[in-house]
Short mmCIF file of C-alpha atoms in Angstrom, two decimals:
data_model
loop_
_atom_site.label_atom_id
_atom_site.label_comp_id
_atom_site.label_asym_id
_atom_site.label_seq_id
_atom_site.Cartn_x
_atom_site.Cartn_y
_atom_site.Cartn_z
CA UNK A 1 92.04 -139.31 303.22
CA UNK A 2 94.91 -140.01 300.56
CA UNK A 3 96.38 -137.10 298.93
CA UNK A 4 98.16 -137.63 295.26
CA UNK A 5 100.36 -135.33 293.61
CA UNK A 6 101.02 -136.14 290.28
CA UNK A 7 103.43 -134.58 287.64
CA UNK A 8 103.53 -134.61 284.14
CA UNK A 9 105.06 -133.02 281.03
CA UNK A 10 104.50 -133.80 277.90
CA UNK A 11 107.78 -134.32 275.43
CA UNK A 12 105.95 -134.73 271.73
CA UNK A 13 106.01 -130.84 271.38
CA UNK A 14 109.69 -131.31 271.21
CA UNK A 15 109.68 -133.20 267.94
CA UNK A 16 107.87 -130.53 266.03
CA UNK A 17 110.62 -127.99 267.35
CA UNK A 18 113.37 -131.09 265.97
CA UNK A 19 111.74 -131.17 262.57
CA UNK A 20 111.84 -127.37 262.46
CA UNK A 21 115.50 -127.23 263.15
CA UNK A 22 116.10 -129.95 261.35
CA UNK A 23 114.57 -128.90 258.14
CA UNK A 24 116.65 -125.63 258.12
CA UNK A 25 119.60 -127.65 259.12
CA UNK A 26 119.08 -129.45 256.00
CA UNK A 27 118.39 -126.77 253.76
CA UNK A 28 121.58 -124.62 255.00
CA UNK A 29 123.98 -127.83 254.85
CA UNK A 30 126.87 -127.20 252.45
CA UNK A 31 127.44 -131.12 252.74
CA UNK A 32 125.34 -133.27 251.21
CA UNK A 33 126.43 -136.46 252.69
CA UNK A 34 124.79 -135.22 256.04
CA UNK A 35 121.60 -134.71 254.43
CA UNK A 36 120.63 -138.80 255.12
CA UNK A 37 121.43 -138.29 258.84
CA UNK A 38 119.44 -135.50 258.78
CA UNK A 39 116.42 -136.77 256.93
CA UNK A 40 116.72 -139.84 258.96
CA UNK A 41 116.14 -138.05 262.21
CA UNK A 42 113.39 -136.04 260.49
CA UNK A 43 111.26 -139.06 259.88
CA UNK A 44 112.21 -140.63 263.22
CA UNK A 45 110.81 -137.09 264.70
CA UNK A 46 107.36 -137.64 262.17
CA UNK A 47 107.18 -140.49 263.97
CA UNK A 48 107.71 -139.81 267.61
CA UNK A 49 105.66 -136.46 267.34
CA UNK A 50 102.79 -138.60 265.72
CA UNK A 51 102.48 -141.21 268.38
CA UNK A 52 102.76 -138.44 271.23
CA UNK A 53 100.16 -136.32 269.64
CA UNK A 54 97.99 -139.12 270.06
CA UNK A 55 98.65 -140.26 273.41
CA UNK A 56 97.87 -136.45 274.29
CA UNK A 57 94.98 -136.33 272.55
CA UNK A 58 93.11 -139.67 274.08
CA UNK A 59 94.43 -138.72 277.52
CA UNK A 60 92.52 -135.35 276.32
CA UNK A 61 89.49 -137.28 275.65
CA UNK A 62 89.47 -139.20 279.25
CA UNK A 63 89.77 -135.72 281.08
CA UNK A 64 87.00 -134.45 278.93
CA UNK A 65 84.87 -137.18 280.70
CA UNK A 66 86.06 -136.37 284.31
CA UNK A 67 85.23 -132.64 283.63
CA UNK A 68 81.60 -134.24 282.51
CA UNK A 69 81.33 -136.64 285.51
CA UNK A 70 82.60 -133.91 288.37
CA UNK A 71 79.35 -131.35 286.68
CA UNK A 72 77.23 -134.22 287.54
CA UNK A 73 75.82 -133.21 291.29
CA UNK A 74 75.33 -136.23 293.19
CA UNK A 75 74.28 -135.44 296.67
CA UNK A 76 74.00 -138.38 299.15
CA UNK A 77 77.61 -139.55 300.00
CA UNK A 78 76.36 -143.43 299.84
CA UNK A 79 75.71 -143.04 296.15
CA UNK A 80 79.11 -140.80 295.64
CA UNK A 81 81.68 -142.44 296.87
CA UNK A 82 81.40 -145.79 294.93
CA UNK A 83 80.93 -143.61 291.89
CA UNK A 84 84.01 -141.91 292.50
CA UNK A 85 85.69 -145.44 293.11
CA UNK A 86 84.45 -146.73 290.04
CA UNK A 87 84.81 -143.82 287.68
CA UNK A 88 88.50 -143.33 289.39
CA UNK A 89 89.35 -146.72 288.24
CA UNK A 90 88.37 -146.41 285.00
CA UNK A 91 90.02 -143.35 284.46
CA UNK A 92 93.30 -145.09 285.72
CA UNK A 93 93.04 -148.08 283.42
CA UNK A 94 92.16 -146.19 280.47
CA UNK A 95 95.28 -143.61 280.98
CA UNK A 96 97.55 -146.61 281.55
CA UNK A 97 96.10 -148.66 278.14
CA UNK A 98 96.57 -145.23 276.51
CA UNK A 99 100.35 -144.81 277.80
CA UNK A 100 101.20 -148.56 276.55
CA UNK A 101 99.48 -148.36 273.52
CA UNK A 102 101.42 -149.35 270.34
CA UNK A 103 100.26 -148.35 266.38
CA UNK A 104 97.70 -146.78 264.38
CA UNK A 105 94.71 -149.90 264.60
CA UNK A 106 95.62 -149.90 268.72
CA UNK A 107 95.18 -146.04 268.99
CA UNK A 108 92.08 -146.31 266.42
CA UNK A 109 90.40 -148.75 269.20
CA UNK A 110 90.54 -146.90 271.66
CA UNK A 111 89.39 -143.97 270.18
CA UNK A 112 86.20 -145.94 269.33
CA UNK A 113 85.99 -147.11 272.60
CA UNK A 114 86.07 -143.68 274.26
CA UNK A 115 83.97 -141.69 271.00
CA UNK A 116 82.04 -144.65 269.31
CA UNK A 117 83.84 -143.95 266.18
CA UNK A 118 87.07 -144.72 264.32
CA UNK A 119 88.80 -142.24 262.91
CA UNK A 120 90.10 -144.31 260.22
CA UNK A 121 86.80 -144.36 258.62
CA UNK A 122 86.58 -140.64 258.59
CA UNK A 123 87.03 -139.63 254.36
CA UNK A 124 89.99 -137.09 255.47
CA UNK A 125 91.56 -139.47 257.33
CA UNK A 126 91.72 -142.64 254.73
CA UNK A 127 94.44 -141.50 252.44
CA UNK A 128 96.96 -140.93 255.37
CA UNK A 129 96.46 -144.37 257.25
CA UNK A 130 98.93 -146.44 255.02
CA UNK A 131 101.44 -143.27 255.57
CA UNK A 132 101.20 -143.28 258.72
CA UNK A 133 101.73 -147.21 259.12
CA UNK A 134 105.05 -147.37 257.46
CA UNK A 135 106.01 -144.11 258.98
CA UNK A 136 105.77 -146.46 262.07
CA UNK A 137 106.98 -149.62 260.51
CA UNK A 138 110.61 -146.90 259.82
CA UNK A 139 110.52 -145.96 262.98
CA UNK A 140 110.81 -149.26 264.51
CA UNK A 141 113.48 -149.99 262.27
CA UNK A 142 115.90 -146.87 262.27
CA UNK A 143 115.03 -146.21 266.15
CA UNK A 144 117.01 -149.57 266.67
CA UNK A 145 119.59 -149.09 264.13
CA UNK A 146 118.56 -151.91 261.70
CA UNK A 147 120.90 -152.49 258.64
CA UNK A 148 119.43 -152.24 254.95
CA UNK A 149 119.53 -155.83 253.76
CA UNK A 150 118.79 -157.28 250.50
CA UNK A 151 119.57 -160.41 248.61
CA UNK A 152 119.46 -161.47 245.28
CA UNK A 153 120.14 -165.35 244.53
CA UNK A 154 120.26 -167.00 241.14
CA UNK A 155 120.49 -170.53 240.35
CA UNK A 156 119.18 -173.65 238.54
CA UNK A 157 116.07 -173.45 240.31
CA UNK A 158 115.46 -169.72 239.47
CA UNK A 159 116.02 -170.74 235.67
CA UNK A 160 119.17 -168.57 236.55
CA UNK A 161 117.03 -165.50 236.65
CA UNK A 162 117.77 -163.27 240.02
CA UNK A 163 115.36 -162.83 242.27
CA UNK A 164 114.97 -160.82 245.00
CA UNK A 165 114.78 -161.68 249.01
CA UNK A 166 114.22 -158.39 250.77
CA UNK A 167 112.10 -158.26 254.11
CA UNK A 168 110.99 -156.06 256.69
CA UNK A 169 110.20 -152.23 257.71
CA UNK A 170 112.24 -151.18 254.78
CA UNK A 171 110.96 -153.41 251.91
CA UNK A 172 107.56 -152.37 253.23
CA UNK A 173 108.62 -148.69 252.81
CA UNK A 174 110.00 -149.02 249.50
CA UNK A 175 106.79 -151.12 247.73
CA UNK A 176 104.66 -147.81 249.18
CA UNK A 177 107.38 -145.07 248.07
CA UNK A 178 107.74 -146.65 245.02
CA UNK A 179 103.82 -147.48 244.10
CA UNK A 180 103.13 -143.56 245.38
CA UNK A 181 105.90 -142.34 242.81
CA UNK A 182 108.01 -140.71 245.48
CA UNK A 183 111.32 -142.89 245.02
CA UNK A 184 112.05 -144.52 241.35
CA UNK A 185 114.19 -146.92 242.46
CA UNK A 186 114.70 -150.08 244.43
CA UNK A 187 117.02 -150.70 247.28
CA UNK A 188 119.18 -153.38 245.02
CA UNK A 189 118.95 -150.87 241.99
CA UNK A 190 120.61 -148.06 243.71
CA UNK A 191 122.58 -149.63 246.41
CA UNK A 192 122.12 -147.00 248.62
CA UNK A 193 120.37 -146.24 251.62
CA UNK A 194 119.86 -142.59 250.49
CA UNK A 195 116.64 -144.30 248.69
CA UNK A 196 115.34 -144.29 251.56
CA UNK A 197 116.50 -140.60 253.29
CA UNK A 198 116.12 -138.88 250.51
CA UNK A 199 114.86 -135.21 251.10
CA UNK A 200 111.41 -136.00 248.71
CA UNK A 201 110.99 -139.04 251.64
CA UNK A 202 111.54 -136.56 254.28
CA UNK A 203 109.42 -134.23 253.37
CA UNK A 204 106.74 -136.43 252.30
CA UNK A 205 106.36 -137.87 256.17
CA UNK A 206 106.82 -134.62 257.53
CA UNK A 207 103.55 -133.54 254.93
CA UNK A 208 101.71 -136.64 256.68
CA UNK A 209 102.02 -135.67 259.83
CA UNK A 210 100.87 -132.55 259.72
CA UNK A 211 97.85 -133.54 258.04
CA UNK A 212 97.11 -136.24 259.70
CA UNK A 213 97.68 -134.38 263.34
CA UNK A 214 95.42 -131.48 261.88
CA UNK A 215 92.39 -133.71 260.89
CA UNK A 216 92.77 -135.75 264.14
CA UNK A 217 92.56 -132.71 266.11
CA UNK A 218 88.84 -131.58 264.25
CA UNK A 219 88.03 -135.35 264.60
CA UNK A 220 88.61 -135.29 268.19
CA UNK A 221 86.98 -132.13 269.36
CA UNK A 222 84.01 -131.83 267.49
CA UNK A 223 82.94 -135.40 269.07
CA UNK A 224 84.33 -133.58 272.82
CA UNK A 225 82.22 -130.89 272.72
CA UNK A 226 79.26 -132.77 271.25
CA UNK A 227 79.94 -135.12 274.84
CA UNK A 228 80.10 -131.84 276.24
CA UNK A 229 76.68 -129.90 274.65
CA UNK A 230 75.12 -133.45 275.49
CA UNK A 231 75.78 -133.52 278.85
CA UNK A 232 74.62 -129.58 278.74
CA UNK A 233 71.42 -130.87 278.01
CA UNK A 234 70.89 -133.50 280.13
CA UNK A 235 71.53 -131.69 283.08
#
């Protein structure tokens, strides 16, 4: 017989604790020039404690099952162990898909996969989705230390009008701020990346996810202990 001993910790708890500190950091800070470092790390933290808070919560889901499946009393060993096998291996995969999984449409399909239903079509949920994809389109850029980069160009062929070439995590972030009224200004208006780590900006992400961890957590358990009741029943 093997014997496994496994340990595990989760680290997303930490972020909340970040964007605590962080916050009063902020709000104490004499200088105002370190409020963009700050508010940068804040929505890095939105960001990192979102994605964790969803790994824990599908890995929540899967153990739900195996409490489910170990109730289940099956008594001849022949029909057992390739149960066990199988539901072992399933478990393993999905924990593993759930540990590599990558943004909100990946996490949404698995969720349907494990609960027959998306969470993105849950009415509470709709309003934060766009949120919560250029939180994670930020992320990707400030986790790697991305510049701010914009271009206008003028010429013959532009009727020597400017326009603008500005791609990326960041133009995507500034066509939502602006088009939700939280920033009033472009990247090339104000020349500075503060437009972008402002405190409104901070505290606008840090708004979305709490919200969006709150309804995710009533999403997930009323469907959990309807698996549960279910199972109640049948047995």
């Amino acid at each position: 017989m093997a014997i496994y001993k496994i340990y595990s910790e989760e680290i997303y708890p930490y972020y909340k604790k970040e964007i605590e500190f962080l916050l009063k950091a902020r709000n104490a800070e004499q200088d105002k020039e370190l409020n963009i470092p700050i508010n940068l790390n804040i929505i890095l933290a939105c960001a990192c404690y979102t994605e964790g808070f969803l790994e824990s919560s599908l890995k929540n889901i899967v153990k739900s099952y195996r409490e489910v499946f170990n109730s289940i009393d099956i008594e001849e060993f022949s029909k057992r162990k390739p149960m066990n096998i199988f539901f072992n291996s399933i478990e393993k995969d999905l924990n593993t898909r759930i540990s590599q999984c990558m943004g909100i449409e990946k996490y949404d399909s698995l969720i349907q996969l494990l609960l027959n239903d998306s969470f993105r079509k849950d009415e509470r949920m709709k309003p934060l989705i766009e949120p919560l994809i250029v939180l994670f389109q930020l992320r990707n850029v400030i986790s790697h230390g991305r510049e701010v980069n914009a271009t206008e160009y003028s010429s013959y062929k532009t009727n020597n009008l400017f326009e603008e070439y500005f791609y990326g995590g960041y133009k995507k972030a500034e066509e939502f701020l602006l088009k939700n009224k939280i920033i009033d200004k472009k990247f090339i208006e104000s020349k500075d990346v503060s437009v972008f780590f402002s405190d409104q900006v901070a505290d606008y992400f840090v708004t979305v996810t709490k919200d969006f961890t709150k309804i995710l957590s009533l999403f997930i358990s009323g469907r959990i202990e309807k698996i549960k009741s279910d199972n109640i029943l049948l047995t």
